[in-house]
mmCIF file of C-alpha atoms and ligand atoms in Angstrom:
data_model
loop_
_atom_site.group_PDB
_atom_site.id
_atom_site.type_symbol
_atom_site.label_atom_id
_atom_site.label_comp_id
_atom_site.label_asym_id
_atom_site.label_seq_id
_atom_site.Cartn_x
_atom_site.Cartn_y
_atom_site.Cartn_z
ATOM 1 C CA ARG A 1 16.794 18.371 -1.803
ATOM 2 C CA PRO A 2 15.850 18.809 2.052
ATOM 3 C CA ARG A 3 15.660 15.843 3.748
ATOM 4 C CA PRO A 4 11.634 14.750 4.424
ATOM 5 C CA GLY A 5 11.015 15.111 8.070
ATOM 6 C CA LEU A 6 9.134 12.721 10.519
ATOM 7 C CA ALA A 7 5.661 14.121 10.304
ATOM 8 C CA ARG A 8 6.017 12.563 6.629
ATOM 9 C CA PHE A 9 7.259 9.454 8.209
ATOM 10 C CA ARG A 10 4.369 9.380 10.966
ATOM 11 C CA GLY A 11 2.048 9.554 8.300
ATOM 12 C CA CYS A 12 3.146 6.998 5.795
ATOM 13 C CA LEU A 13 2.719 4.516 8.260
ATOM 14 C CA ALA A 14 -0.412 5.673 9.811
ATOM 15 C CA GLY A 15 -1.959 6.420 6.813
ATOM 16 C CA ALA A 16 -1.771 2.588 5.813
ATOM 17 C CA LEU A 17 -2.754 1.172 8.760
ATOM 18 C CA LEU A 18 -5.911 3.836 8.416
ATOM 19 C CA GLY A 19 -6.813 2.087 5.119
ATOM 20 C CA ASP A 20 -5.810 -1.326 5.644
ATOM 21 C CA CYS A 21 -8.664 -1.257 9.018
ATOM 22 C CA LEU A 22 -10.896 0.833 7.987
ATOM 23 C CA GLY A 23 -11.296 -1.057 4.400
ATOM 24 C CA ALA A 24 -11.047 -4.192 5.910
ATOM 25 C CA VAL A 25 -14.517 -3.380 7.078
ATOM 26 C CA PHE A 26 -15.728 -3.814 3.279
ATOM 27 C CA GLU A 27 -13.410 -6.002 1.938
ATOM 28 C CA GLY A 28 -14.823 -8.144 -0.571
ATOM 29 C CA ARG A 29 -17.845 -6.330 -1.416
ATOM 30 C CA SER A 30 -18.837 -5.663 -4.934
ATOM 31 C CA VAL A 31 -20.301 -1.905 -4.263
ATOM 32 C CA VAL A 32 -20.243 0.137 -0.761
ATOM 33 C CA LYS A 33 -22.890 2.464 -0.329
ATOM 34 C CA LEU A 34 -21.368 6.024 0.247
ATOM 35 C CA PRO A 35 -23.539 7.036 2.783
ATOM 36 C CA GLU A 36 -23.118 3.714 4.763
ATOM 37 C CA LEU A 37 -19.599 4.378 4.703
ATOM 38 C CA LEU A 38 -19.755 7.590 5.605
ATOM 39 C CA SER A 39 -22.423 6.585 8.663
ATOM 40 C CA PHE A 40 -19.719 4.245 9.836
ATOM 41 C CA LEU A 41 -16.559 6.686 9.985
ATOM 42 C CA LYS A 42 -19.467 8.837 12.131
ATOM 43 C CA GLY A 43 -19.426 6.160 14.641
ATOM 44 C CA LEU A 44 -15.158 6.916 14.811
ATOM 45 C CA GLU A 45 -15.483 10.012 15.817
ATOM 46 C CA PRO A 46 -15.744 10.861 19.940
ATOM 47 C CA ALA A 47 -19.053 10.543 21.273
ATOM 48 C CA PRO A 48 -21.062 13.536 21.846
ATOM 49 C CA PRO A 49 -20.906 14.989 25.219
ATOM 50 C CA GLU A 50 -23.994 13.331 27.391
ATOM 51 C CA GLU A 51 -25.311 15.329 30.055
ATOM 52 C CA GLY A 52 -23.619 13.414 33.143
ATOM 53 C CA GLY A 53 -22.767 10.700 31.026
ATOM 54 C CA GLU A 54 -19.308 8.711 31.666
ATOM 55 C CA ALA A 55 -17.902 8.268 29.012
ATOM 56 C CA ALA A 56 -18.774 11.605 26.903
ATOM 57 C CA GLY A 57 -16.708 13.283 24.442
ATOM 58 C CA SER A 58 -14.190 10.674 24.714
ATOM 59 C CA ALA A 59 -12.708 8.414 21.810
ATOM 60 C CA ARG A 60 -13.994 4.839 20.823
ATOM 61 C CA GLY A 61 -10.592 2.856 21.308
ATOM 62 C CA GLU A 62 -8.998 0.387 19.354
ATOM 63 C CA SER A 63 -11.553 -1.337 17.755
ATOM 64 C CA LEU A 64 -10.764 -2.406 14.137
ATOM 65 C CA PRO A 65 -8.195 -5.157 13.876
ATOM 66 C CA TYR A 66 -5.541 -4.642 11.098
ATOM 67 C CA THR A 67 -5.029 -7.517 8.271
ATOM 68 C CA ASP A 68 -2.638 -9.234 6.447
ATOM 69 C CA ASP A 69 -1.737 -5.743 4.792
ATOM 70 C CA THR A 70 -0.532 -4.483 7.866
ATOM 71 C CA ALA A 71 1.097 -7.624 9.601
ATOM 72 C CA MET A 72 3.745 -8.193 6.663
ATOM 73 C CA SER A 73 3.790 -4.211 6.352
ATOM 74 C CA ARG A 74 5.099 -4.188 10.029
ATOM 75 C CA SER A 75 7.193 -7.579 9.465
ATOM 76 C CA VAL A 76 8.578 -5.658 6.250
ATOM 77 C CA VAL A 77 9.892 -2.540 8.806
ATOM 78 C CA GLN A 78 10.907 -4.381 11.895
ATOM 79 C CA SER A 79 13.623 -6.534 9.902
ATOM 80 C CA LEU A 80 14.678 -3.375 8.212
ATOM 81 C CA LEU A 81 15.295 -1.774 11.321
ATOM 82 C CA ALA A 82 16.533 -5.016 13.274
ATOM 83 C CA LYS A 83 19.026 -5.547 10.371
ATOM 84 C CA GLN A 84 19.303 -1.795 9.424
ATOM 85 C CA GLU A 85 18.984 -3.008 5.776
ATOM 86 C CA PHE A 86 17.125 -4.864 3.508
ATOM 87 C CA ASP A 87 17.886 -8.461 4.546
ATOM 88 C CA GLU A 88 16.337 -11.747 2.388
ATOM 89 C CA VAL A 89 16.145 -13.784 5.136
ATOM 90 C CA ASP A 90 15.952 -12.285 7.780
ATOM 91 C CA MET A 91 12.805 -10.937 6.233
ATOM 92 C CA ALA A 92 11.372 -13.763 4.584
ATOM 93 C CA LYS A 93 11.427 -15.612 7.966
ATOM 94 C CA ARG A 94 9.816 -12.856 9.766
ATOM 95 C CA PHE A 95 7.021 -13.280 6.744
ATOM 96 C CA ALA A 96 6.099 -16.912 8.176
ATOM 97 C CA GLU A 97 6.846 -16.405 11.746
ATOM 98 C CA GLU A 98 4.086 -13.969 11.699
ATOM 99 C CA TYR A 99 1.786 -16.025 9.705
ATOM 100 C CA LYS A 100 2.507 -19.204 11.955
ATOM 101 C CA LYS A 101 1.760 -16.841 15.059
ATOM 102 C CA GLU A 102 -1.948 -15.085 13.546
ATOM 103 C CA PRO A 103 -2.403 -17.387 10.348
ATOM 104 C CA ASN A 104 -6.154 -15.727 10.692
ATOM 105 C CA ARG A 105 -5.192 -11.935 9.431
ATOM 106 C CA GLY A 106 -7.134 -12.372 6.408
ATOM 107 C CA TYR A 107 -4.015 -13.378 3.617
ATOM 108 C CA GLY A 108 -4.249 -14.112 -0.094
ATOM 109 C CA MET A 109 -5.313 -18.114 -1.015
ATOM 110 C CA ALA A 110 -2.123 -18.854 -2.599
ATOM 111 C CA VAL A 111 0.500 -17.113 -0.331
ATOM 112 C CA VAL A 112 0.125 -19.213 2.116
ATOM 113 C CA ASN A 113 1.568 -22.007 0.646
ATOM 114 C CA VAL A 114 5.094 -19.568 0.386
ATOM 115 C CA PHE A 115 4.738 -19.465 3.987
ATOM 116 C CA LYS A 116 4.633 -22.452 4.975
ATOM 117 C CA LYS A 117 7.680 -23.426 2.888
ATOM 118 C CA LEU A 118 9.758 -21.226 4.305
ATOM 119 C CA LEU A 119 8.854 -22.389 7.185
ATOM 120 C CA SER A 120 10.395 -25.931 6.661
ATOM 121 C CA PRO A 121 13.829 -26.242 7.612
ATOM 122 C CA LYS A 122 14.569 -27.884 4.527
ATOM 123 C CA CYS A 123 14.359 -24.237 2.639
ATOM 124 C CA SER A 124 17.860 -22.978 1.470
ATOM 125 C CA ASP A 125 16.784 -20.382 -0.744
ATOM 126 C CA VAL A 126 13.696 -17.874 0.020
ATOM 127 C CA PHE A 127 13.299 -16.851 -3.041
ATOM 128 C CA GLU A 128 12.735 -20.522 -4.471
ATOM 129 C CA PRO A 129 9.005 -21.262 -2.828
ATOM 130 C CA ALA A 130 7.741 -17.687 -4.407
ATOM 131 C CA ARG A 131 9.189 -19.002 -7.707
ATOM 132 C CA ALA A 132 7.272 -22.586 -7.460
ATOM 133 C CA GLN A 133 3.399 -20.529 -7.315
ATOM 134 C CA PHE A 134 1.105 -21.330 -9.761
ATOM 135 C CA ASN A 135 3.305 -23.949 -11.685
ATOM 136 C CA GLY A 136 5.886 -21.884 -12.027
ATOM 137 C CA LYS A 137 4.661 -18.865 -12.998
ATOM 138 C CA GLY A 138 4.488 -16.729 -9.859
ATOM 139 C CA SER A 139 2.389 -14.566 -8.304
ATOM 140 C CA TYR A 140 1.226 -11.514 -9.770
ATOM 141 C CA GLY A 141 -1.569 -10.632 -6.851
ATOM 142 C CA ASN A 142 -1.114 -6.780 -4.840
ATOM 143 C CA GLY A 143 0.936 -8.617 -1.432
ATOM 144 C CA GLY A 144 3.916 -7.490 -2.317
ATOM 145 C CA ALA A 145 2.786 -3.995 -3.155
ATOM 146 C CA MET A 146 0.853 -3.651 -0.365
ATOM 147 C CA ARG A 147 2.900 -4.262 2.110
ATOM 148 C CA VAL A 148 6.377 -2.067 0.816
ATOM 149 C CA ALA A 149 6.878 1.616 2.538
ATOM 150 C CA GLY A 150 8.952 0.700 4.325
ATOM 151 C CA ILE A 151 11.261 0.439 1.896
ATOM 152 C CA PRO A 152 11.347 4.238 0.802
ATOM 153 C CA LEU A 153 10.949 4.893 4.262
ATOM 154 C CA VAL A 154 14.458 3.881 4.739
ATOM 155 C CA TYR A 155 16.600 3.934 1.332
ATOM 156 C CA SER A 156 16.573 7.610 0.016
ATOM 157 C CA ASP A 157 18.131 6.791 -3.208
ATOM 158 C CA ILE A 158 15.449 5.827 -6.123
ATOM 159 C CA GLN A 159 17.894 3.214 -7.057
ATOM 160 C CA ASP A 160 17.884 1.218 -3.615
ATOM 161 C CA VAL A 161 14.379 1.518 -3.591
ATOM 162 C CA LYS A 162 13.541 -0.001 -7.429
ATOM 163 C CA LYS A 163 16.027 -2.800 -6.185
ATOM 164 C CA PHE A 164 15.129 -2.929 -2.806
ATOM 165 C CA ALA A 165 11.414 -3.121 -3.321
ATOM 166 C CA LYS A 166 11.924 -5.715 -6.193
ATOM 167 C CA LEU A 167 13.660 -7.955 -3.903
ATOM 168 C CA SER A 168 11.452 -7.455 -0.990
ATOM 169 C CA ALA A 169 8.327 -8.789 -3.167
ATOM 170 C CA GLU A 170 9.831 -10.972 -4.793
ATOM 171 C CA LEU A 171 9.528 -13.030 -1.318
ATOM 172 C CA THR A 172 6.591 -14.021 -2.247
ATOM 173 C CA HIS A 173 5.612 -12.670 -5.572
ATOM 174 C CA ALA A 174 8.229 -14.403 -8.343
ATOM 175 C CA ASN A 175 5.732 -12.827 -11.529
ATOM 176 C CA SER A 176 6.729 -9.437 -12.571
ATOM 177 C CA LEU A 177 3.178 -8.116 -12.705
ATOM 178 C CA GLY A 178 3.345 -8.611 -8.896
ATOM 179 C CA TYR A 179 7.122 -7.355 -8.216
ATOM 180 C CA ASN A 180 6.331 -4.193 -10.813
ATOM 181 C CA GLY A 181 3.473 -3.050 -8.619
ATOM 182 C CA ALA A 182 5.248 -3.113 -5.638
ATOM 183 C CA ILE A 183 7.817 -1.256 -7.459
ATOM 184 C CA LEU A 184 5.128 1.263 -8.889
ATOM 185 C CA GLN A 185 3.677 1.466 -5.086
ATOM 186 C CA ALA A 186 7.562 2.289 -3.907
ATOM 187 C CA LEU A 187 8.460 4.843 -5.897
ATOM 188 C CA ALA A 188 5.111 6.610 -5.331
ATOM 189 C CA VAL A 189 5.576 6.662 -1.424
ATOM 190 C CA HIS A 190 9.423 7.556 -1.978
ATOM 191 C CA LEU A 191 7.888 10.782 -4.599
ATOM 192 C CA ALA A 192 4.979 11.278 -1.764
ATOM 193 C CA LEU A 193 7.799 12.019 0.301
ATOM 194 C CA GLN A 194 9.320 14.747 -1.160
ATOM 195 C CA GLU A 195 8.428 18.158 -0.635
ATOM 196 C CA GLY A 196 5.047 19.378 -2.342
ATOM 197 C CA LEU A 197 5.611 17.792 -5.750
ATOM 198 C CA SER A 198 2.956 18.552 -8.588
ATOM 199 C CA LYS A 199 0.253 16.232 -9.371
ATOM 200 C CA GLU A 200 1.538 16.665 -12.719
ATOM 201 C CA THR A 201 5.308 15.939 -12.098
ATOM 202 C CA PHE A 202 3.978 13.124 -9.693
ATOM 203 C CA LEU A 203 2.774 11.297 -12.726
ATOM 204 C CA GLU A 204 5.319 12.414 -15.148
ATOM 205 C CA GLN A 205 7.977 10.976 -12.628
ATOM 206 C CA LEU A 206 6.457 7.402 -12.506
ATOM 207 C CA ILE A 207 5.532 7.155 -16.003
ATOM 208 C CA SER A 208 9.428 7.371 -16.844
ATOM 209 C CA HIS A 209 10.421 5.444 -14.232
ATOM 210 C CA MET A 210 7.728 2.603 -14.773
ATOM 211 C CA GLU A 211 8.641 2.899 -18.867
ATOM 212 C CA HIS A 212 12.016 1.827 -17.576
ATOM 213 C CA VAL A 213 11.161 -0.709 -15.280
ATOM 214 C CA GLU A 214 8.579 -2.769 -17.825
ATOM 215 C CA ALA A 215 11.000 -2.552 -20.221
ATOM 216 C CA ASP A 216 13.480 -5.888 -19.306
ATOM 217 C CA ASP A 217 12.504 -9.110 -20.385
ATOM 218 C CA LYS A 218 11.086 -10.832 -18.082
ATOM 219 C CA SER A 219 8.292 -8.160 -17.704
ATOM 220 C CA LEU A 220 7.442 -8.345 -21.374
ATOM 221 C CA SER A 221 7.098 -12.201 -21.688
ATOM 222 C CA ASP A 222 5.259 -12.066 -18.239
ATOM 223 C CA ALA A 223 2.558 -9.770 -19.608
ATOM 224 C CA ARG A 224 2.374 -11.493 -23.217
ATOM 225 C CA ALA A 225 2.027 -14.836 -21.153
ATOM 226 C CA LEU A 226 -0.983 -13.158 -19.350
ATOM 227 C CA GLY A 227 -2.370 -11.500 -22.403
ATOM 228 C CA PHE A 228 -1.556 -8.023 -21.553
ATOM 229 C CA GLU A 229 -0.029 -5.455 -24.053
ATOM 230 C CA ASP A 230 3.664 -4.130 -23.826
ATOM 231 C CA LEU A 231 4.160 -2.151 -20.624
ATOM 232 C CA PRO A 232 1.011 -2.589 -18.440
ATOM 233 C CA PHE A 233 1.542 -0.652 -15.608
ATOM 234 C CA SER A 234 3.015 2.343 -17.582
ATOM 235 C CA ARG A 235 -0.332 2.088 -19.797
ATOM 236 C CA ARG A 236 -2.399 2.759 -17.158
ATOM 237 C CA LEU A 237 -0.674 5.572 -15.577
ATOM 238 C CA LYS A 238 -0.692 7.245 -18.979
ATOM 239 C CA LYS A 239 -4.888 6.545 -18.075
ATOM 240 C CA ILE A 240 -4.863 8.057 -15.195
ATOM 241 C CA LYS A 241 -3.252 11.367 -16.993
ATOM 242 C CA GLU A 242 -5.917 11.395 -19.211
ATOM 243 C CA PHE A 243 -8.616 10.877 -16.378
ATOM 244 C CA LEU A 244 -7.248 13.738 -14.355
ATOM 245 C CA GLU A 245 -7.786 15.908 -17.280
ATOM 246 C CA LEU A 246 -11.652 15.268 -17.250
ATOM 247 C CA SER A 247 -13.573 16.942 -15.072
ATOM 248 C CA SER A 248 -15.031 14.052 -13.371
ATOM 249 C CA VAL A 249 -14.693 10.419 -13.935
ATOM 250 C CA PRO A 250 -17.717 8.108 -13.024
ATOM 251 C CA LYS A 251 -16.801 4.874 -10.846
ATOM 252 C CA ALA A 252 -17.731 2.852 -13.492
ATOM 253 C CA ASP A 253 -14.804 3.648 -15.481
ATOM 254 C CA VAL A 254 -12.153 3.840 -12.830
ATOM 255 C CA LEU A 255 -12.943 0.126 -12.820
ATOM 256 C CA PHE A 256 -13.211 -0.684 -16.278
ATOM 257 C CA GLU A 257 -9.700 0.966 -16.886
ATOM 258 C CA LEU A 258 -8.346 0.505 -12.996
ATOM 259 C CA GLY A 259 -9.840 -1.873 -11.303
ATOM 260 C CA ASN A 260 -10.954 -2.656 -7.361
ATOM 261 C CA GLY A 261 -8.720 -6.313 -7.479
ATOM 262 C CA ILE A 262 -6.254 -8.462 -6.341
ATOM 263 C CA ALA A 263 -3.813 -8.644 -8.642
ATOM 264 C CA ALA A 264 -1.154 -5.579 -8.250
ATOM 265 C CA LEU A 265 -2.742 -4.490 -12.350
ATOM 266 C CA ARG A 266 -5.511 -4.194 -11.023
ATOM 267 C CA SER A 267 -4.920 -1.828 -7.401
ATOM 268 C CA VAL A 268 -1.596 -0.264 -7.471
ATOM 269 C CA PRO A 269 -2.703 1.631 -10.057
ATOM 270 C CA THR A 270 -6.064 2.215 -9.042
ATOM 271 C CA ALA A 271 -4.328 3.839 -5.222
ATOM 272 C CA ILE A 272 -2.190 6.073 -7.024
ATOM 273 C CA TYR A 273 -5.423 7.509 -9.130
ATOM 274 C CA SER A 274 -7.267 7.798 -5.857
ATOM 275 C CA PHE A 275 -4.565 9.815 -4.460
ATOM 276 C CA LEU A 276 -3.807 12.190 -7.294
ATOM 277 C CA ARG A 277 -7.810 12.953 -7.641
ATOM 278 C CA CYS A 278 -8.724 13.449 -4.211
ATOM 279 C CA MET A 279 -6.236 15.872 -4.042
ATOM 280 C CA ASP A 280 -9.342 18.291 -4.981
ATOM 281 C CA ALA A 281 -12.165 18.365 -3.590
ATOM 282 C CA ASP A 282 -15.176 15.950 -4.213
ATOM 283 C CA PRO A 283 -18.822 16.534 -4.740
ATOM 284 C CA ASP A 284 -19.855 13.048 -2.802
ATOM 285 C CA ILE A 285 -17.645 14.085 0.302
ATOM 286 C CA PRO A 286 -18.284 16.303 2.541
ATOM 287 C CA ALA A 287 -16.205 18.775 2.558
ATOM 288 C CA HIS A 288 -15.035 18.284 6.740
ATOM 289 C CA TYR A 289 -13.297 15.890 5.714
ATOM 290 C CA ASN A 290 -9.740 16.641 4.707
ATOM 291 C CA ALA A 291 -7.344 14.985 1.423
ATOM 292 C CA LEU A 292 -6.122 12.351 3.320
ATOM 293 C CA GLN A 293 -9.375 11.276 4.630
ATOM 294 C CA ARG A 294 -11.341 11.656 1.548
ATOM 295 C CA THR A 295 -8.526 9.980 -0.557
ATOM 296 C CA ILE A 296 -9.077 6.858 2.358
ATOM 297 C CA ILE A 297 -12.742 7.511 2.087
ATOM 298 C CA TYR A 298 -12.540 7.573 -2.027
ATOM 299 C CA CYS A 299 -10.791 4.133 -2.105
ATOM 300 C CA ILE A 300 -13.285 2.439 0.042
ATOM 301 C CA SER A 301 -16.431 3.680 -1.861
ATOM 302 C CA LEU A 302 -14.755 1.811 -5.290
ATOM 303 C CA GLY A 303 -15.368 -1.677 -3.283
ATOM 304 C CA GLY A 304 -13.158 -4.935 -4.010
ATOM 305 C CA ASP A 305 -10.171 -5.290 -2.454
ATOM 306 C CA THR A 306 -10.993 -2.539 -0.450
ATOM 307 C CA ASP A 307 -7.967 -2.981 2.645
ATOM 308 C CA THR A 308 -5.490 -3.106 0.123
ATOM 309 C CA ILE A 309 -6.423 -0.708 -1.988
ATOM 310 C CA ALA A 310 -7.492 1.932 0.496
ATOM 311 C CA THR A 311 -3.780 0.847 2.392
ATOM 312 C CA MET A 312 -1.603 1.787 -0.646
ATOM 313 C CA ALA A 313 -3.525 4.938 -1.241
ATOM 314 C CA GLY A 314 -2.860 5.781 2.784
ATOM 315 C CA ALA A 315 0.552 5.081 2.900
ATOM 316 C CA ILE A 316 1.027 7.215 0.047
ATOM 317 C CA ALA A 317 -1.224 10.315 0.840
ATOM 318 C CA GLY A 318 0.219 9.967 4.184
ATOM 319 C CA ALA A 319 3.974 10.401 3.463
ATOM 320 C CA TYR A 320 2.355 13.628 1.154
ATOM 321 C CA TYR A 321 0.273 14.992 3.295
ATOM 322 C CA GLY A 322 2.208 14.080 6.373
ATOM 323 C CA GLU A 323 0.749 13.450 10.114
ATOM 324 C CA GLU A 324 -1.357 16.979 10.297
ATOM 325 C CA GLN A 325 -4.411 14.758 8.088
ATOM 326 C CA VAL A 326 -4.178 11.976 10.137
ATOM 327 C CA PRO A 327 -7.445 12.735 12.001
ATOM 328 C CA PRO A 328 -6.796 11.386 15.911
ATOM 329 C CA SER A 329 -10.187 9.705 16.520
ATOM 330 C CA TRP A 330 -9.645 7.531 13.528
ATOM 331 C CA GLU A 331 -6.166 6.672 14.009
ATOM 332 C CA GLN A 332 -6.679 5.602 17.676
ATOM 333 C CA SER A 333 -9.880 3.208 16.710
ATOM 334 C CA CYS A 334 -7.065 1.358 14.422
ATOM 335 C CA GLU A 335 -5.512 -1.767 16.430
ATOM 336 C CA ALA A 336 -1.368 -0.944 17.515
ATOM 337 C CA PHE A 337 -1.995 2.942 16.645
ATOM 338 C CA GLN A 338 0.621 3.432 19.414
ATOM 339 C CA GLU A 339 3.199 0.544 18.104
ATOM 340 C CA THR A 340 2.709 2.027 14.359
ATOM 341 C CA GLN A 341 3.889 5.608 15.703
ATOM 342 C CA ARG A 342 7.035 4.492 17.776
ATOM 343 C CA MET A 343 8.120 2.550 14.464
ATOM 344 C CA ALA A 344 7.566 5.927 12.024
ATOM 345 C CA LYS A 345 10.383 7.412 14.182
ATOM 346 C CA SER A 346 12.788 4.290 14.317
ATOM 347 C CA LEU A 347 12.240 4.138 10.575
ATOM 348 C CA TYR A 348 13.377 8.333 10.051
ATOM 349 C CA GLU A 349 16.368 8.001 12.550
ATOM 350 C CA LEU A 350 16.974 4.850 10.499
ATOM 351 C CA TYR A 351 16.686 7.390 7.415
ATOM 352 C CA CYS A 352 18.798 10.480 8.800
ATOM 353 C CA GLN A 353 21.804 7.916 9.624
ATOM 354 C CA ARG A 354 21.885 5.989 6.209
HETATM 355 P P1 8NA B 1 -1.413 -14.572 -3.460
HETATM 356 O O1 8NA B 1 -0.364 -14.523 -3.613
HETATM 357 O O2 8NA B 1 -2.369 -15.755 -3.187
HETATM 358 O O3 8NA B 1 -2.333 -13.669 -4.654
HETATM 359 C C1 8NA B 1 -3.879 -13.779 -4.928
HETATM 360 C C2 8NA B 1 -4.410 -14.166 -5.992
HETATM 361 O O4 8NA B 1 -4.292 -13.823 -6.864
HETATM 362 C C3 8NA B 1 -4.684 -15.338 -5.591
HETATM 363 O O5 8NA B 1 -5.330 -16.191 -4.945
HETATM 364 C C4 8NA B 1 -4.960 -16.109 -6.845
HETATM 365 O O6 8NA B 1 -6.661 -15.634 -6.765
HETATM 366 C C5 8NA B 1 -4.718 -14.871 -7.552
HETATM 367 N N1 8NA B 1 -3.600 -15.336 -8.512
HETATM 368 C C6 8NA B 1 -2.417 -14.230 -8.247
HETATM 369 N N2 8NA B 1 -1.352 -14.963 -9.025
HETATM 370 C C7 8NA B 1 -1.575 -15.729 -10.206
HETATM 371 C C8 8NA B 1 -1.672 -16.113 -11.066
HETATM 372 N N3 8NA B 1 -0.108 -16.506 -11.695
HETATM 373 N N4 8NA B 1 -2.362 -17.164 -11.732
HETATM 374 C C9 8NA B 1 -3.399 -17.378 -11.368
HETATM 375 N N5 8NA B 1 -3.925 -16.540 -10.622
HETATM 376 C C10 8NA B 1 -2.761 -15.976 -9.573
HETATM 377 O O7 8NA B 1 -1.569 -13.263 -2.274
HETATM 378 P P2 8NA B 1 -1.343 -11.765 -2.390
HETATM 379 O O8 8NA B 1 -0.636 -11.877 -0.930
HETATM 380 O O9 8NA B 1 -0.995 -11.217 -3.323
HETATM 381 O O10 8NA B 1 -2.666 -11.356 -1.856
HETATM 382 C C11 8NA B 1 -2.924 -10.388 -1.426
HETATM 383 C C12 8NA B 1 -4.592 -10.244 -1.196
HETATM 384 O O11 8NA B 1 -4.747 -10.906 -0.445
HETATM 385 C C13 8NA B 1 -4.601 -8.599 -0.470
HETATM 386 O O12 8NA B 1 -5.778 -8.071 -1.133
HETATM 387 C C14 8NA B 1 -4.901 -9.042 1.083
HETATM 388 O O13 8NA B 1 -5.773 -8.122 1.650
HETATM 389 C C15 8NA B 1 -5.472 -10.730 0.750
HETATM 390 N N6 8NA B 1 -7.061 -11.043 0.878
HETATM 391 C C16 8NA B 1 -7.902 -10.711 -0.510
HETATM 392 C C17 8NA B 1 -9.339 -10.390 0.083
HETATM 393 C C18 8NA B 1 -9.981 -10.463 -1.236
HETATM 394 O O14 8NA B 1 -10.564 -11.394 -1.977
HETATM 395 N N7 8NA B 1 -9.974 -9.343 -1.998
HETATM 396 C C19 8NA B 1 -10.058 -11.249 0.346
HETATM 397 C C20 8NA B 1 -8.725 -11.473 1.800
HETATM 398 C C21 8NA B 1 -7.744 -11.439 1.862
HETATM 399 MG MG1 MG B 2 -5.900 -7.484 3.632
HETATM 400 MG MG1 MG B 3 23.175 -8.058 2.868
HETATM 401 MG MG1 MG B 4 -7.183 -6.735 0.602
#
């Protein structure tokens, strides 16, 4: 199998950054009106040339801050680069130190307790604070999934992708409905990096991996304890397959079946569906936007946890289409985009070395 090129690594991190920074503007709104979103995006484009205007034609510059999604993604990447492999103690330390340095990035309500415990010198097992969350049930939020893209950008072997996606998520998310979402998101990025997979093959492969991932005792008992049917991620992937066979799917059906919430189960499948659906044109989204842009626009238009769903779909779409589809004016609107490009190059070098 040919090795993926640097453009896909840069596309992945840039797509993730765009999804977070653009999505954060609309996060938490139950309804996002498409005309408002499109008009906001128009404002990111370079100002039209004005007669004698000094800033004529220039981009507007870094203005959109990233949130917890990117802050934690960066810690994952920085840890992998510093240690040249997954190291749970180093990664946990980076999550906690990053939170201490900038606590106002919009973290989930409960996860900050994990950071506080990790910062204590008494903490000797870095997985313990996550296990204690929610009276020992562990978090099923999407925080493990939102930050995981660095794992498949370092490990090319699919068993490694699953293993380290799970461990990286378990530092904060001990419920299998949390860490299985991270495994699914990591697998999606892994597959997107491969050359030209069809929609159908992409989804079939995800389903067959997740049916295996979700069949272990803990996944079965966690799902039952929360009142879900068995293999809940796999089931939603099959629902996505049904949706893709229809000529159009109303937003209300997507929200009902897949969701737009902060639980991994109500957001990771939505991100994957958005990526696959937006491979094709959308009658509601202007045709001059490319597939990567369409993916991010579609995710945000669903409302709810817009930054996190768009960052996950953006990572997948960016890995699939590569940096050619990343519009410079959008990218340059995001905080720390140049550092993101440097990190992508370093990840690519590590991936090639391994
Ligand atoms: P988390 O572990 O705090 O989980 C997020 C939330 O999910 C918790 O605060 C709970 O409300 C709920 N939850 C998770 N597990 C359980 C459980 N076992 N029982 C009951 N409730 C549970 O943090 P996270 O890192 O997973 O969160 C990520 C999300 O929070 C991202 O969207 C991120 O951007 C951030 N965020 C979300 C919003 C929003 O409301 N859309 C706003 C700001 C920040
Ligand atoms: Mg966020
Ligand atoms: Mg080690
Ligand atoms: Mg969010």
